[in-house]
XYZ file of C-alpha atoms in Angstrom:
462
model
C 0.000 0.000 0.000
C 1.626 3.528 -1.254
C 1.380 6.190 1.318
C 0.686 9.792 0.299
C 3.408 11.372 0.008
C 4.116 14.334 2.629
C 3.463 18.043 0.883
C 6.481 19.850 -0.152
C 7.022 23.758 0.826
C 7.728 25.883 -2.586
C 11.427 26.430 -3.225
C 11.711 30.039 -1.238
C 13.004 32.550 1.418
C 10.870 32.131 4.567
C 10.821 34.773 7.106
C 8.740 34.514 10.502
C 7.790 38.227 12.105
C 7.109 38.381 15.572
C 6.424 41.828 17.548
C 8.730 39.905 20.198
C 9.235 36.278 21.852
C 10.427 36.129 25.145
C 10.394 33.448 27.794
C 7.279 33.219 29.480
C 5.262 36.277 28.219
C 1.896 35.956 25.801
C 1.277 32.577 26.696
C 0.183 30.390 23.541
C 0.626 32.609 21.045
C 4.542 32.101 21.641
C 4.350 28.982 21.860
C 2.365 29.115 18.450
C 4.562 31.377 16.420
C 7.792 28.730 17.700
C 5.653 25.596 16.530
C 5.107 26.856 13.140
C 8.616 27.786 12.858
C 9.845 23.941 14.321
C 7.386 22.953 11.295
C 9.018 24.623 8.291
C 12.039 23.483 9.374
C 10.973 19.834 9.792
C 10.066 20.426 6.127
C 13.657 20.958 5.069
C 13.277 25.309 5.044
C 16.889 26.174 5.302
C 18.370 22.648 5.056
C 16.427 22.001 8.748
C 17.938 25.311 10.265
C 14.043 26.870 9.092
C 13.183 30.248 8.693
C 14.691 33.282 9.695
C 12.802 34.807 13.029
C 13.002 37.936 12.932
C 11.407 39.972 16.270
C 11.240 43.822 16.913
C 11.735 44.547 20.811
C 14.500 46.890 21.748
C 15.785 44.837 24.650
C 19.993 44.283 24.774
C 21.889 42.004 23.151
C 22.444 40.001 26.103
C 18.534 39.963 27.040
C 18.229 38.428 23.305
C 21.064 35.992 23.454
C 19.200 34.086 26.550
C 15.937 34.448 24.932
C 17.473 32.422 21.740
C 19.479 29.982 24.670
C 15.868 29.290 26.710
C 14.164 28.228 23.699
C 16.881 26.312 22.102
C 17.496 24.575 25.263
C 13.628 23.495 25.950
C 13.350 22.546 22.498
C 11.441 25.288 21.300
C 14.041 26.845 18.299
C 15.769 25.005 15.936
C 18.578 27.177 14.973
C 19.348 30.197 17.426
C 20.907 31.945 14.482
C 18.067 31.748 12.936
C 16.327 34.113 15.617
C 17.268 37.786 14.591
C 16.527 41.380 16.513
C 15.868 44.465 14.595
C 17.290 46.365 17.430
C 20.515 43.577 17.605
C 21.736 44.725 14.049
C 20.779 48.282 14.037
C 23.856 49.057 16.151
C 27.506 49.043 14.112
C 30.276 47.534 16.291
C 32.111 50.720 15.810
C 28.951 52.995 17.518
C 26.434 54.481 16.014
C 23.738 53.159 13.522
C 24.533 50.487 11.473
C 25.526 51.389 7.767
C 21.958 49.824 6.433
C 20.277 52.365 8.742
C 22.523 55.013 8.189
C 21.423 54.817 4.573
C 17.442 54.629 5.098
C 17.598 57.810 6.866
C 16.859 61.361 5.589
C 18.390 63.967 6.566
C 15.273 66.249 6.163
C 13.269 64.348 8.590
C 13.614 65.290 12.056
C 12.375 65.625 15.222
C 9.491 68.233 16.221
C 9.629 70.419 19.509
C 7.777 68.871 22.226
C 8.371 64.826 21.131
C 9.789 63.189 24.235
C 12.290 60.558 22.837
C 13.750 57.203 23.700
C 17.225 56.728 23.258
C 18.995 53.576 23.025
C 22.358 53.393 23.218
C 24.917 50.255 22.632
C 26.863 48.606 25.784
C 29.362 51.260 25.120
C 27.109 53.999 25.844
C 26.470 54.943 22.504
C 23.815 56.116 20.954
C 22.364 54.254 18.088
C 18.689 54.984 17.356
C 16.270 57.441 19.018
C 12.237 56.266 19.322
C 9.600 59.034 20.134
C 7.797 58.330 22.692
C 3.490 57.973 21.977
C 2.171 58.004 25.376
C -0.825 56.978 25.966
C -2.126 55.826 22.580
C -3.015 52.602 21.759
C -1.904 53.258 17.658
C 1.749 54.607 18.960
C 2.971 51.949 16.289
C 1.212 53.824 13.852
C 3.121 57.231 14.662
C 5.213 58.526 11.798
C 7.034 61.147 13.944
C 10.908 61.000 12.898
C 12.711 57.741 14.534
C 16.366 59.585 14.894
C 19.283 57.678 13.375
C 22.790 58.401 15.175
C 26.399 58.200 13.643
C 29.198 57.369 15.287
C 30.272 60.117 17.153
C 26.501 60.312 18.222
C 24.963 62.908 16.195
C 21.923 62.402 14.910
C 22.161 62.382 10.626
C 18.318 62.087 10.065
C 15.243 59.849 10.475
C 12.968 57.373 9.203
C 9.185 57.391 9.108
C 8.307 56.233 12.458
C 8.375 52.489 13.507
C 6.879 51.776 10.040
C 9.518 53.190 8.464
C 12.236 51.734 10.788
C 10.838 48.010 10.856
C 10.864 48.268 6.585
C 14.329 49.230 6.414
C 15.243 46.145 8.198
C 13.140 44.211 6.254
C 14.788 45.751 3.149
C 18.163 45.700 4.265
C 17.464 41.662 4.814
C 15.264 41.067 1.464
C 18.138 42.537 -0.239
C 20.496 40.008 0.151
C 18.092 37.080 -0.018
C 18.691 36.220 -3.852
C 15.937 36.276 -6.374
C 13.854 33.465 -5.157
C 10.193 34.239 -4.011
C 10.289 35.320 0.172
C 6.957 33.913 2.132
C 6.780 36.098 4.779
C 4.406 34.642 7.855
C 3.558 37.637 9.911
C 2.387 36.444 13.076
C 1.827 39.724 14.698
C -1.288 42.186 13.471
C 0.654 45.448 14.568
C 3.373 44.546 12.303
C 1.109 43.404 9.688
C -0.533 47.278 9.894
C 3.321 48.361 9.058
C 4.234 46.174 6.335
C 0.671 45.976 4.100
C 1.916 48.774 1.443
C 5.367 46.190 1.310
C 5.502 45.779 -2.876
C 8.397 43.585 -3.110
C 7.322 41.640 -5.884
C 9.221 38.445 -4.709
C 7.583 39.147 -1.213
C 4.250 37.148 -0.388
C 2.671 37.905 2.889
C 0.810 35.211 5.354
C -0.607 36.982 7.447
C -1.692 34.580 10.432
C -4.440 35.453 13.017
C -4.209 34.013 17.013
C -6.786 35.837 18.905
C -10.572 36.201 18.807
C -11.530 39.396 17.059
C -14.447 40.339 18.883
C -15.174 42.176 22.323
C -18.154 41.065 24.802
C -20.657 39.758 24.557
C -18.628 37.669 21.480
C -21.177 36.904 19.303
C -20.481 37.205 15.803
C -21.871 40.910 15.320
C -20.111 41.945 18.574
C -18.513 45.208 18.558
C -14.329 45.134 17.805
C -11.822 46.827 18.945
C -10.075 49.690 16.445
C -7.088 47.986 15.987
C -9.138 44.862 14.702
C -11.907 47.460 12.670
C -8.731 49.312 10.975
C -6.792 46.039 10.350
C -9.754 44.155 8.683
C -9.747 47.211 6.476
C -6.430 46.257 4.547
C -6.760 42.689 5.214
C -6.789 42.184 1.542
C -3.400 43.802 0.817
C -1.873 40.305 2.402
C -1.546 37.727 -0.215
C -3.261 35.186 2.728
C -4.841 35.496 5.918
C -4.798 32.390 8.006
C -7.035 31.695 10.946
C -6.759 29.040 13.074
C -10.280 27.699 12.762
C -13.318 27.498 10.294
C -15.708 28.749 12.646
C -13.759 32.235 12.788
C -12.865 32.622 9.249
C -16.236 31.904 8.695
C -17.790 34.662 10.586
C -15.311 37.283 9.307
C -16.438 36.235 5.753
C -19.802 36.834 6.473
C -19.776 40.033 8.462
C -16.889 41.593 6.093
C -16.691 39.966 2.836
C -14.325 37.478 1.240
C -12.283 40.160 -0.550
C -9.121 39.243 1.650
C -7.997 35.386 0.418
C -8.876 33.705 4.028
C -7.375 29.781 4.694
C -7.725 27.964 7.274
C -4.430 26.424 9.217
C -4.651 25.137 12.347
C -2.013 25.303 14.969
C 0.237 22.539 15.320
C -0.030 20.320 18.405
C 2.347 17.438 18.607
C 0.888 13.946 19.519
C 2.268 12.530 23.216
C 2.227 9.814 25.153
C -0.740 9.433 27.331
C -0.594 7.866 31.090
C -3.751 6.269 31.503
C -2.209 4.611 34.697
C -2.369 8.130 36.296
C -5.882 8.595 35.959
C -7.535 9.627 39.281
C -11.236 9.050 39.731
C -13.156 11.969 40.258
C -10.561 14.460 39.763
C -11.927 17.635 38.334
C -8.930 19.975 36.711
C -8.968 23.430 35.620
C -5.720 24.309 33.640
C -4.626 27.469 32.413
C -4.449 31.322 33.680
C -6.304 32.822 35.981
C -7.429 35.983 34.557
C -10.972 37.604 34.805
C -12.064 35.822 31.416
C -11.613 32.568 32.080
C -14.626 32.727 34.858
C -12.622 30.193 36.922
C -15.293 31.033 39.912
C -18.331 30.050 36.929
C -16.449 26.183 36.984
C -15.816 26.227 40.877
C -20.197 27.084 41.343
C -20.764 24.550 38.450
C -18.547 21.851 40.224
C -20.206 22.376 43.504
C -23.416 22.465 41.493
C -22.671 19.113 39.968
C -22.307 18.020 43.665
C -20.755 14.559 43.046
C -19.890 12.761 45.798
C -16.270 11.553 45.920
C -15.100 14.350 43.635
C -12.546 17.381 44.208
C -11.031 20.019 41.949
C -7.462 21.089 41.101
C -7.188 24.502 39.534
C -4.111 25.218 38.102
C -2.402 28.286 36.925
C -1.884 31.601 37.833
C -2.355 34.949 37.336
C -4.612 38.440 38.379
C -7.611 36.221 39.666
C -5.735 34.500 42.500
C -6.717 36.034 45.246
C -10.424 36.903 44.300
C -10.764 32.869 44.202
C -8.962 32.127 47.019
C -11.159 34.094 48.961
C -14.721 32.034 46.900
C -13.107 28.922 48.134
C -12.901 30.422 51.833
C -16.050 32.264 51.992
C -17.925 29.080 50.417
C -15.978 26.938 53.017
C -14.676 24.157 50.114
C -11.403 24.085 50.615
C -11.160 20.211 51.637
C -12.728 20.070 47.692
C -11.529 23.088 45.649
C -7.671 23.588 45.603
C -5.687 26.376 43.879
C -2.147 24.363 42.982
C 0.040 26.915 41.221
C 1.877 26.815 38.330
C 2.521 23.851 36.946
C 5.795 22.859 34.395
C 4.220 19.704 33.643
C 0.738 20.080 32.311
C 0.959 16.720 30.790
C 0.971 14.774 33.793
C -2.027 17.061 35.386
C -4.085 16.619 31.892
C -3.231 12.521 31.990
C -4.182 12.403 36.644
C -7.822 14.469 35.276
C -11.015 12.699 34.883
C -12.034 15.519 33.469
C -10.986 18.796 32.292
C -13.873 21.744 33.035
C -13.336 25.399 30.959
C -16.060 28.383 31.429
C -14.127 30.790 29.425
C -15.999 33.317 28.000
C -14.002 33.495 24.905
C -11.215 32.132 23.248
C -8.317 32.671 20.654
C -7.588 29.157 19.502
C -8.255 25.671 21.095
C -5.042 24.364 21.991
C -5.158 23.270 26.095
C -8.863 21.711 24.901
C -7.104 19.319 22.159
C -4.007 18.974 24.552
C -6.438 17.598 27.358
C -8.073 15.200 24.632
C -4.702 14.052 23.414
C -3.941 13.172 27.017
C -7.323 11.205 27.194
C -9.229 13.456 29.404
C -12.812 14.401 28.584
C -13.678 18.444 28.402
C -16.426 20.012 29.748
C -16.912 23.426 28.102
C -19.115 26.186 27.262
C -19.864 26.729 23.689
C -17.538 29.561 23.440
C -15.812 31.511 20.317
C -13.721 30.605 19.023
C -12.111 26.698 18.607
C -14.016 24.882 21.762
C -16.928 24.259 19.019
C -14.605 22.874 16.069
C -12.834 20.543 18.396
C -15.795 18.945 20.549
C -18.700 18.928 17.898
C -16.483 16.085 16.494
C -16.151 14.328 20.055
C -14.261 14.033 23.380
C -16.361 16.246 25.332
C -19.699 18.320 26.166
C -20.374 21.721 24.788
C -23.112 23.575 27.264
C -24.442 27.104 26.161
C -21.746 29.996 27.508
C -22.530 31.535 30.872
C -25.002 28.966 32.231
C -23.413 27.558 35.234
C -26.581 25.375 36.233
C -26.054 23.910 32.254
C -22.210 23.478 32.679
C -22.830 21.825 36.508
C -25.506 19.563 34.803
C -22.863 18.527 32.007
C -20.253 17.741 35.200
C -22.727 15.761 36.961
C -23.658 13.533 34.321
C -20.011 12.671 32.726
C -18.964 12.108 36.385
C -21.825 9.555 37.083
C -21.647 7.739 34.100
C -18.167 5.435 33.503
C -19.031 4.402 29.893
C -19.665 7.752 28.780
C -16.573 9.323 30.274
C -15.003 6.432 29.012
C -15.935 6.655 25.658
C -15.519 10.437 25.453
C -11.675 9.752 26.584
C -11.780 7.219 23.591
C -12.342 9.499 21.023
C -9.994 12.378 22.223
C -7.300 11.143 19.817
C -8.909 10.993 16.820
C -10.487 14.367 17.201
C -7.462 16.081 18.326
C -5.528 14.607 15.278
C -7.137 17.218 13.273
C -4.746 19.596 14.690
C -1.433 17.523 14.400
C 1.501 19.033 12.643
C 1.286 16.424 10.155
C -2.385 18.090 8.661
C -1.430 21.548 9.616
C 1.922 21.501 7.911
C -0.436 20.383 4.922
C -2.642 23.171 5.088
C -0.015 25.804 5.481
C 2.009 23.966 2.297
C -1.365 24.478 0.254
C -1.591 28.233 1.092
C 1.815 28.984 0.740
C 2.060 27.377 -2.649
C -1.397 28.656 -3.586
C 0.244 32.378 -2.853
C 3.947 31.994 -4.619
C 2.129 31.171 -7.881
C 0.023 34.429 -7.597
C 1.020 37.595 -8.416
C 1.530 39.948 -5.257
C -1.545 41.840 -4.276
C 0.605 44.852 -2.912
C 2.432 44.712 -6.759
């Protein structure tokens, strides 16, 4: 029997932009941009090394160097030379800007009385680049007051166009010596993508990949959106793709906005692992992830108590701002010998393969990952019906989707998966299968089909 053989990336320059990726901070969507990096080069981008990561924080050289060192060492980055800082190489070794900077700026453009700048300086002391400072304003990456560009004796020879203008000479400066071949750029962060839409490279194609929900409370589909998603829906169709990470979003955005961006679908890429069924502990209740003011952590503690199972106790892990608030629920409802805050976990695995069932009462959601992680570890989810992801993964199986907000529904739900073994059992059965939709084996094909799909189309910023 011949096996299909495993999609091939086009022949190209691939390029991964990321606002930043540090250790720790923004949760999955680092741990999404790193995946999809891992993935191009398991494809062979760059021989294996994989694209070049290129991020846009102003930290030091040093803060950068661990950064690249963390990941590398948990597995995370392929290549650390792969992983590049904007702020890194626009410093020359001999002070001052670095020559491709020195060259972007203009000598015309300069600063206005009354901007406050920002100015970083090498280890040396040295000034380098100046940033205004937009206090205040949510659009400061929009700004086109002058970035100052230093020399090397420290005067300041001109400017650039704000960060738009800074973060394209970079890109320029690095297109530039990339060869004729087509570059995919996969912008993974929507403030960049606002900076680089008018980019008409014409070997450049843009991906422009999506990680959040779009939409403000109450998060139906005609909620109301935030400016930064209303203005960057509004050039969506400058990218040659926009990718969201599941058919339920891109579906609504179609229908509310049109289809006059080219939307795909790719999901994110969860790796399969092994499962511990031996740890299973009867009647354990989990609760995995952060504890912030969204997640309604105290919604699952009244629908556990609700469910009112004898023999049954909850582990909530995570932290984050809601820890005390739900500390002091578990006190003031006197459950403590039942409900347990645990901390921070470093091994969710083990926590996802003790639960005999994982509860969620978010009130939204960006992309389903910790719900297909618990059903790759065999443990059933209990969930609202919340945008966006929960509803792709547990329509297919593995869980129980209960209408968002109702706490008597979701405590119901609990009650009855709890009570009944062959149910829980064959909702832990199925977890596999439906989670297999998001392995990197069929999202590495869906992110092959767009990116081919895009190289053989003219640019839509030509």
């Amino acid at each position: 029997m011949l096996l299909d053989a495993a999609p091939v990336l086009p022949d190209a320059e691939y390029l991964v932009l990321s606002s930043r990726l540090i250790p720790g901070l923004d949760g999955g969507y680092t741990i999404a941009t790193l995946a999809r990096a891992r993935q191009l080069a398991g494809a062979g981008v760059a021989e294996g090394a994989g694209p070049q990561l290129l991020t846009f924080d102003p930290g030091t050289l040093e803060a950068h160097a661990e950064h690249r060192a963390t990941f590398h060492q948990s597995g995370a980055l392929t290549d650390t030379s792969r992983m590049r800082n904007l702020f890194d190489e626009a410093r020359d070794d001999h002070g001052g800007a670095a020559a491709w900077l020195r060259a972007a700026a203009d000598p015309a453009r300069t600063a206005r009385d009354g901007v406050e700048y920002r100015t970083i300086a090498d280890e040396a002391g040295r000034p380098f680049v100046a940033l205004p400072v937009i206090s205040g304003d949510p659009d400061w990456h929009l700004s086109r007051e002058a970035v100052q560009i230093h020399d090397a004796d420290g005067a300041v020879i001109g400017g650039v166009a704000g960060f738009g203008g800074l973060y394209l000479a970079w890109l320029q400066h690095i297109a530039a010596g990339l060869g004729e071949r087509p570059i995919v750029v996969i912008c993974e962060s929507r403030q960049l993508g606002e900076l680089i839409a008018s980019w008409a490279d014409p070997r450049v194609r843009i991906v422009h990949t999506i990680h959040t929900i779009h939409l403000e409370a109450p998060y139906t589909a005609d909620a109301p959106m935030n400016t930064l998603w209303t203005r960057w829906l509004g050039l969506a169709d400058r990218f040659d793709a926009v990718v969201w990470p599941t058919a339920t979003q891109r579906d609504d955005v179609v229908a509310r906005f049109g289809a006059s961006a080219h939307h795909a679908v790719v999901p994110n890429p969860i790796p399969a692992v092994t499962r511990r069924d031996d740890l299973r502990e009867d009647g354990l209740v989990v609760v995995l992830g952060r504890l912030a003011p969204g997640k309604r952590v105290d919604q699952a503690i009244r629908a556990f108590l609700a469910a009112d199972v004898a023999g049954t106790r909850m582990e909530i892990w995570g932290g984050g701002p809601e820890q005390d608030r739900l500390a002091g629920l578990i006190d003031e409802l006197g459950v403590s010998d039942r409900v347990v805050l645990s901390g921070y976990t470093d091994d969710p695995g083990r926590v996802l393969d003790r639960a005999a069932l994982v509860v969620t009462a978010t009130a939204f959601e960006g992309q389903p990952l910790s719900i297909v992680e618990a059903l790759l570890h065999g443990a059933p989810v209990v969930s609202y019906d919340a945008r966006y992801g929960i509803r792709d993964v547990l329509q297919q199986g593995g869980g129980v989707l209960v209408p968002g907000g109702d706490v008597e529904a979701l405590g119901e739900a609990l009650r009855r998966v709890l009570t009944d073994d062959e149910l829980r059992a064959r909702l832990s059965a199925e977890g596999p299968a439906v989670a297999a939709a998001w392995s990197p084996e069929r999202s590495l094909a869906a992110l092959t089909a767009v990116i081919a799909d895009v190289v053989q189309r003219p640019s839509r910023r030509a």
